[in-house]
PDB file of C-alpha atoms in Angstrom:
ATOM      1  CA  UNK A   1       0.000   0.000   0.000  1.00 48.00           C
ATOM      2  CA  UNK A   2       1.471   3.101  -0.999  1.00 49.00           C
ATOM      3  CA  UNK A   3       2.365   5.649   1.711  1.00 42.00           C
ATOM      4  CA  UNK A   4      -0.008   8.456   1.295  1.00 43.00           C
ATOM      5  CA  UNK A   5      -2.924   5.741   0.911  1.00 46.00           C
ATOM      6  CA  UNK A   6      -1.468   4.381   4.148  1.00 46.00           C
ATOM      7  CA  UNK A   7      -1.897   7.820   5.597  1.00 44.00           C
ATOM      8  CA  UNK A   8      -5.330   7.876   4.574  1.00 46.00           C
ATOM      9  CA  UNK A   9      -6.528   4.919   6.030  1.00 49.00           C
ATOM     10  CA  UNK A  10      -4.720   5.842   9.462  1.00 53.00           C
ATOM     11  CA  UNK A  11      -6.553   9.082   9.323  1.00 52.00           C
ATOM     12  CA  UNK A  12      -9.966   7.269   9.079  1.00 55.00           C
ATOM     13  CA  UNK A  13      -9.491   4.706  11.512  1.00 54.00           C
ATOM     14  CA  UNK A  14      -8.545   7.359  13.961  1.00 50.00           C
ATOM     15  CA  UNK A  15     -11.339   9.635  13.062  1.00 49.00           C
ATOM     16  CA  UNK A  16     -14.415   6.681  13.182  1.00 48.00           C
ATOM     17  CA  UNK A  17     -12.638   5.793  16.745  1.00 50.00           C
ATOM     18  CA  UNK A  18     -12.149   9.353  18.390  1.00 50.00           C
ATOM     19  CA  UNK A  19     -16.309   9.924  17.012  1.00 49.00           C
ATOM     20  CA  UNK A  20     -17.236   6.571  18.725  1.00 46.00           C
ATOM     21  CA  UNK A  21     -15.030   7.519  21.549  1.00 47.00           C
ATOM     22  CA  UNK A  22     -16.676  11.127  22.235  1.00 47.00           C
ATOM     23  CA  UNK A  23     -19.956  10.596  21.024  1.00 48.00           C
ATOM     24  CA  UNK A  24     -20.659   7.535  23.050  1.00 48.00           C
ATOM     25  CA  UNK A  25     -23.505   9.798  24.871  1.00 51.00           C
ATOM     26  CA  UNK A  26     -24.994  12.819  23.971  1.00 58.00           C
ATOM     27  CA  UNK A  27     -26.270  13.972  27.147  1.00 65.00           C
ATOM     28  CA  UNK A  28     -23.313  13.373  29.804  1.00 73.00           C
ATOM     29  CA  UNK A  29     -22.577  14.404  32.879  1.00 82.00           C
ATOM     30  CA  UNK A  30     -19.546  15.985  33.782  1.00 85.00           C
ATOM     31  CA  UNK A  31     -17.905  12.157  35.228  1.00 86.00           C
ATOM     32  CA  UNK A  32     -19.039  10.292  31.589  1.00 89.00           C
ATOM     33  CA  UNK A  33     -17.652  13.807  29.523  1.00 88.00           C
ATOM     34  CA  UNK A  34     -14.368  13.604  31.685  1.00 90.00           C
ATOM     35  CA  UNK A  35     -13.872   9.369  31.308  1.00 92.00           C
ATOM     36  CA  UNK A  36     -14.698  10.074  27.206  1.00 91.00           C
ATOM     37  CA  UNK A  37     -11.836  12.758  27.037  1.00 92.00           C
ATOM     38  CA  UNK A  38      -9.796  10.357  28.701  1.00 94.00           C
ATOM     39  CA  UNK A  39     -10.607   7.483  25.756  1.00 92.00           C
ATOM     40  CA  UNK A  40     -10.200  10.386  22.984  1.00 90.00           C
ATOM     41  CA  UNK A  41      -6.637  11.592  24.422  1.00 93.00           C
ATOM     42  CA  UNK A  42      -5.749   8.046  24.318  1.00 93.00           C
ATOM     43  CA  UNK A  43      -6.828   7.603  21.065  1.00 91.00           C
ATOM     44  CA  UNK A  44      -5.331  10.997  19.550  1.00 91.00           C
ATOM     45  CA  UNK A  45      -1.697   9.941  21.067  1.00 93.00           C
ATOM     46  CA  UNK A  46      -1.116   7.520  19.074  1.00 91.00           C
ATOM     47  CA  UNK A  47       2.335   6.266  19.756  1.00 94.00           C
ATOM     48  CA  UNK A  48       0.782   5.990  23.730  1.00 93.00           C
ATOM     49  CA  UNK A  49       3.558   8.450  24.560  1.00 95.00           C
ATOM     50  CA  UNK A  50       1.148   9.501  27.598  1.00 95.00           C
ATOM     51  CA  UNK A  51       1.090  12.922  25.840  1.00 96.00           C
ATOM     52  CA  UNK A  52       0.156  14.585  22.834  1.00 96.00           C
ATOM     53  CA  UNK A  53       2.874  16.613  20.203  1.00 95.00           C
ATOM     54  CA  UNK A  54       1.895  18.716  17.347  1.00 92.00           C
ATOM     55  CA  UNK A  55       1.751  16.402  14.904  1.00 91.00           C
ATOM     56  CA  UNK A  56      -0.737  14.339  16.703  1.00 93.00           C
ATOM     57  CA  UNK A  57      -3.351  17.831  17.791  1.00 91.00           C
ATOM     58  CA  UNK A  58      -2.959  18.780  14.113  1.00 88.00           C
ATOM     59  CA  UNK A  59      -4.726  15.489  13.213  1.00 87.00           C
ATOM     60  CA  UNK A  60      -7.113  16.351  15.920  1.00 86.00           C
ATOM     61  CA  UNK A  61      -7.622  19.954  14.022  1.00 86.00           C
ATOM     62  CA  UNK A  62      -8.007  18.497  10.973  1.00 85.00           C
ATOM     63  CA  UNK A  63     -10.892  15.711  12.133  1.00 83.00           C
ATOM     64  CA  UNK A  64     -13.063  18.175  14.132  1.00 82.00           C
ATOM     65  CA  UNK A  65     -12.668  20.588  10.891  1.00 83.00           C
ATOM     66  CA  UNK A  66     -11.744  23.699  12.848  1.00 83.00           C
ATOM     67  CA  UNK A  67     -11.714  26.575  10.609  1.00 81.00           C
ATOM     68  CA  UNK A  68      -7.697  27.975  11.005  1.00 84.00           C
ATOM     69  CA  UNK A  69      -7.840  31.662   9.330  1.00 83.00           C
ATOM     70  CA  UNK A  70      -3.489  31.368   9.913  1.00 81.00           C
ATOM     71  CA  UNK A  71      -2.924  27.469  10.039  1.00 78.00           C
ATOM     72  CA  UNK A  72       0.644  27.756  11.658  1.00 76.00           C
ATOM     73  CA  UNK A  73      -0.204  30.435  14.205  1.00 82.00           C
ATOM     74  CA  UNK A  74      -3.950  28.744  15.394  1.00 87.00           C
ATOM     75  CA  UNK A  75      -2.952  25.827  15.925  1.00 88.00           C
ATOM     76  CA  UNK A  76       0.269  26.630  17.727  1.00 89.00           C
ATOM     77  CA  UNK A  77      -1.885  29.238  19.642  1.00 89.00           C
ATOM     78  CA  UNK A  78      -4.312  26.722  20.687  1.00 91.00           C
ATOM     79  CA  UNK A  79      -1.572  23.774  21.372  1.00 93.00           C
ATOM     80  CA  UNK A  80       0.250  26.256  23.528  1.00 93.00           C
ATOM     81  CA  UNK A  81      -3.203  27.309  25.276  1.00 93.00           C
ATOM     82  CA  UNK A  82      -3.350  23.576  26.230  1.00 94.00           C
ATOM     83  CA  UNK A  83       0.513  22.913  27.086  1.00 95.00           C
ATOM     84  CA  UNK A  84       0.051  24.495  30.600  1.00 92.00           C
ATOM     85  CA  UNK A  85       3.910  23.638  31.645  1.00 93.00           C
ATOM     86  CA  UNK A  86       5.119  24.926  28.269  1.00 92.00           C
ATOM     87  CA  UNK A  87       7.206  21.511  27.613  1.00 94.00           C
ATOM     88  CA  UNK A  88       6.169  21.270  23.755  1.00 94.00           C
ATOM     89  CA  UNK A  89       3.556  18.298  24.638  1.00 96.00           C
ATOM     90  CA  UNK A  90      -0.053  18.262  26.439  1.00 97.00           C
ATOM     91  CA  UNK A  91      -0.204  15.875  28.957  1.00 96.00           C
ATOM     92  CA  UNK A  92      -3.857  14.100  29.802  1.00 95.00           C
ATOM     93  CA  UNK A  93      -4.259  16.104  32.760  1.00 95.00           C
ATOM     94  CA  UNK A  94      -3.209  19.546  30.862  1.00 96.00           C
ATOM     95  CA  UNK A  95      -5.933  17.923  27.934  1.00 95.00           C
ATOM     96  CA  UNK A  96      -8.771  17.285  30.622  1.00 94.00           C
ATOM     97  CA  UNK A  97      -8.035  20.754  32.473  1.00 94.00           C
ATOM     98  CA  UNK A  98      -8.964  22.156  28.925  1.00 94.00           C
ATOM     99  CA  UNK A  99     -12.202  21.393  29.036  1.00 93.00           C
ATOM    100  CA  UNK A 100     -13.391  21.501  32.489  1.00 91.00           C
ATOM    101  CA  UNK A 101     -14.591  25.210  32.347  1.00 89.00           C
ATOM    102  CA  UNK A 102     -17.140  24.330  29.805  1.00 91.00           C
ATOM    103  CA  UNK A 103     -17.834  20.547  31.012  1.00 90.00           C
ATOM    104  CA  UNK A 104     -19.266  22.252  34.042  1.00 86.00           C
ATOM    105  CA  UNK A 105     -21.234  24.800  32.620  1.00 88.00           C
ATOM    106  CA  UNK A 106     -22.741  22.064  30.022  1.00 86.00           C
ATOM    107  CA  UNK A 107     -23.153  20.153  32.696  1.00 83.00           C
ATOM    108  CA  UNK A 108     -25.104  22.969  34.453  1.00 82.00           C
ATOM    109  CA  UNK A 109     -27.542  23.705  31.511  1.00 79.00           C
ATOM    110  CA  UNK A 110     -28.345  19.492  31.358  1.00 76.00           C
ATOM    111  CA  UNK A 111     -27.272  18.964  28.147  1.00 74.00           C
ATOM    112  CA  UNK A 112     -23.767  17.669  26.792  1.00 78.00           C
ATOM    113  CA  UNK A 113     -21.949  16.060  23.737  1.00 83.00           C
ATOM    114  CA  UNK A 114     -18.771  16.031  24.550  1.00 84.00           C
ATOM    115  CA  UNK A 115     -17.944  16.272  20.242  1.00 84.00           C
ATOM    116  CA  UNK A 116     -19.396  19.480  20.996  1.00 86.00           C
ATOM    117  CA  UNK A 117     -17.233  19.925  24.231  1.00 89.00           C
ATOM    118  CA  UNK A 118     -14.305  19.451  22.356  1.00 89.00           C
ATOM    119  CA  UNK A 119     -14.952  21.787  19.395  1.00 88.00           C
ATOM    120  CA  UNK A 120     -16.601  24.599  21.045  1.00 90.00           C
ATOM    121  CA  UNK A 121     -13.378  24.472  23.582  1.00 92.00           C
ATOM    122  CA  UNK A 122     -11.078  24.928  20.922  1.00 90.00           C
ATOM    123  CA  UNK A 123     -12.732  27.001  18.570  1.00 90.00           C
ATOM    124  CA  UNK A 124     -13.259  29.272  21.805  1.00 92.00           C
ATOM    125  CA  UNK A 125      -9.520  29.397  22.521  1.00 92.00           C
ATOM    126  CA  UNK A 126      -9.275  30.738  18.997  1.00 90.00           C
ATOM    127  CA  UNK A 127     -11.529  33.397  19.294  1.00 89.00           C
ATOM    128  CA  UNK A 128     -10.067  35.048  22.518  1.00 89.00           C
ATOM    129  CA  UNK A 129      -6.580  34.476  20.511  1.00 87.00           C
ATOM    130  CA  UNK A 130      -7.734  36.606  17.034  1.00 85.00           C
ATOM    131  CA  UNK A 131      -9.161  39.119  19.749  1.00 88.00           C
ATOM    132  CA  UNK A 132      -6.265  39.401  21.519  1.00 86.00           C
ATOM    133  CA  UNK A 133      -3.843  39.534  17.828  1.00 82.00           C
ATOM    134  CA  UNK A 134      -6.201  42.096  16.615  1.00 84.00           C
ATOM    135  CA  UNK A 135      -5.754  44.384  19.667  1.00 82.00           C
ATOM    136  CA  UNK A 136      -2.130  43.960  18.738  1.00 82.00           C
ATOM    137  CA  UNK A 137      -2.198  45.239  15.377  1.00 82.00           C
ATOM    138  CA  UNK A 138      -4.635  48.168  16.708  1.00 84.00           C
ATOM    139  CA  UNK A 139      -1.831  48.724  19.233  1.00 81.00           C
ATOM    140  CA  UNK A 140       0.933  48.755  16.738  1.00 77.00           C
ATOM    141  CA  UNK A 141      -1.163  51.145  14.316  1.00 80.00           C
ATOM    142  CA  UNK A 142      -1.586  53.563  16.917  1.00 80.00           C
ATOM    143  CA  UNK A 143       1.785  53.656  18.037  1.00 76.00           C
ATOM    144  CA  UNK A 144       2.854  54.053  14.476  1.00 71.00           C
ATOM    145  CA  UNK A 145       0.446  57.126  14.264  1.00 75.00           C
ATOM    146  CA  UNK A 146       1.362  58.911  17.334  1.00 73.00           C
ATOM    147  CA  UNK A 147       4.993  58.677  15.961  1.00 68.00           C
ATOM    148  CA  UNK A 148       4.098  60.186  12.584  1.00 68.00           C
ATOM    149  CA  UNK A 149       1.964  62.753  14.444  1.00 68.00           C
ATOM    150  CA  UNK A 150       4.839  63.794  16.979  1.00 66.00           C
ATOM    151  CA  UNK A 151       7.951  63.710  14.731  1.00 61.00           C
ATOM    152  CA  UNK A 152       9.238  60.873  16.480  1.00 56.00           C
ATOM    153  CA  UNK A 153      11.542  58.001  16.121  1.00 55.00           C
ATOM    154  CA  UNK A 154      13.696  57.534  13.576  1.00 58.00           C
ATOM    155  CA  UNK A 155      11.586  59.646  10.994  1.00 55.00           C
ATOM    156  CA  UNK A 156      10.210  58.592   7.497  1.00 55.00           C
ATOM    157  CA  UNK A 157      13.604  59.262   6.022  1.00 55.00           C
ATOM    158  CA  UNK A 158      14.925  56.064   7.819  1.00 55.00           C
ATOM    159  CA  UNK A 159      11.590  53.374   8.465  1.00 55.00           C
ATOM    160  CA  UNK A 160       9.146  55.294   5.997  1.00 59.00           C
ATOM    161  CA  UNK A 161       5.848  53.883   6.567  1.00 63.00           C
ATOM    162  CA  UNK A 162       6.498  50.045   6.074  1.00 67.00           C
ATOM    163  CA  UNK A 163       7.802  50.031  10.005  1.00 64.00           C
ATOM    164  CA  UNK A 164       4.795  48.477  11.257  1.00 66.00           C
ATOM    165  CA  UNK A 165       4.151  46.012   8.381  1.00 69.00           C
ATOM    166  CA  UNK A 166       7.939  44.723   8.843  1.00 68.00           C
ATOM    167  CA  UNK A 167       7.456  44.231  12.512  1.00 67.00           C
ATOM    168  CA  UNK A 168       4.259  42.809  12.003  1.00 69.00           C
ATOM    169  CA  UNK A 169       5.453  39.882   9.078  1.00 67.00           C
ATOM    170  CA  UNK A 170       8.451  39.044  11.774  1.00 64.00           C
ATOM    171  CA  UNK A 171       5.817  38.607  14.685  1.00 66.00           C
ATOM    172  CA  UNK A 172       2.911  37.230  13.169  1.00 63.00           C
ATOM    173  CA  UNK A 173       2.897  36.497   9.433  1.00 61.00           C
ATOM    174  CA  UNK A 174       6.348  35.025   8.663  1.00 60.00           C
ATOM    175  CA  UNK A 175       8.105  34.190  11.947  1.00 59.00           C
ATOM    176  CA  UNK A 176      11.883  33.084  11.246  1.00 58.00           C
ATOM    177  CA  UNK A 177      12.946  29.659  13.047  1.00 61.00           C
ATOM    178  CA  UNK A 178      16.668  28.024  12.175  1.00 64.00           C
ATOM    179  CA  UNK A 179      17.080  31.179   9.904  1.00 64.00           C
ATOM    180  CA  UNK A 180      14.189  30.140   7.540  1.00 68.00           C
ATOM    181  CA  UNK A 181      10.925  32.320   6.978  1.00 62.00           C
ATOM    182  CA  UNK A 182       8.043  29.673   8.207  1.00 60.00           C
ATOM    183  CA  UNK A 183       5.113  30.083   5.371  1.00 57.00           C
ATOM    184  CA  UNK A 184       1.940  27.608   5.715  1.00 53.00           C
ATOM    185  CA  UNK A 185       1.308  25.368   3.583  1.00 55.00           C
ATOM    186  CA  UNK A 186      -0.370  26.047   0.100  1.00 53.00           C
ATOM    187  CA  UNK A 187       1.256  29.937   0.498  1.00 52.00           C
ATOM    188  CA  UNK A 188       4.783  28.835  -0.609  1.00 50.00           C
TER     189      UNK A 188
END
């Protein structure tokens, strides 16, 4: 079997076990929600490392079809969100604390899928994130106004006006790791 078809088929045996895995109920309490996370981490790590890396959330990403406006910066965003001790993987602990916010408050209200626990989780983390980039760029534009307005810095002799568009490609839209501009995929 050739590798890619190999690939494939990996993909959809892990994606018809994580949906039988989280959709076992669609009404659970918070104990049944926290015991099916437990069964879908195990079944996203799938060298049963005990933890999950990037490659393995990605494939998570990809299953629940959460809509990534940047690919690389969302999902890094949302895997560091979940890596509470920063060491590059998400423990099960670090992938249950995730979701307890929203287990209880589902849990509250009487109704739960935890498919939906997952994805709403996630695609919440996002949200606060684009917030929270956007206030950035507002920021930066400001700052970059105030500058022009006062005659300060360096002048537009020296940055012109592209300042705050080179600052914000080496932040946000082309970070630089090992000396190589990172570009996602389909942009190169």
């Amino acid at each position: 079997m050739p590798f890619s078809n190999k690939l494939l088929a990996d993909e959809e045996e892990m994606s018809m076990k994580f949906r039988r895995t989280t959709s076992a109920t669609q009404n659970a309490t918070a104990t049944q929600a926290r015991l099916q996370l437990k069964e879908a981490f195990k079944e996203i790590d799938k060298d049963s490392s005990g933890a999950i890396d990037q490659t393995e959330f990605q494939d998570v990403l990809k299953y629940l079809q959460i809509q990534l406006q940047d690919p690389l910066n969302d999902a890094d965003t949302v895997f560091d969100y979940m890596d509470h001790n920063g060491n590059g993987l998400i423990t099960c602990d670090e992938f249950l604390n995730t979701f307890d916010d929203l287990i209880h408050k589902r849990e509250a209200v009487g109704h739960m899928d935890v498919d939906d626990v997952i994805k709403d989780t996630l695609c919440g983390i996002l949200s606060r994130a684009r917030e929270e980039r956007g206030h950035v760029i507002q920021a930066f534009m400001i700052a970059g106004q105030n500058i022009e307005h006062n005659d300060e810095g360096f002048g537009k002799g020296y940055w012109g006006c592209k300042w705050k568009f080179i600052l914000f490609d080496k932040i946000y839209a082309k970070p630089v790791v090992d000396g190589k501009i990172l570009v996602p995929e389909g942009e190169a």
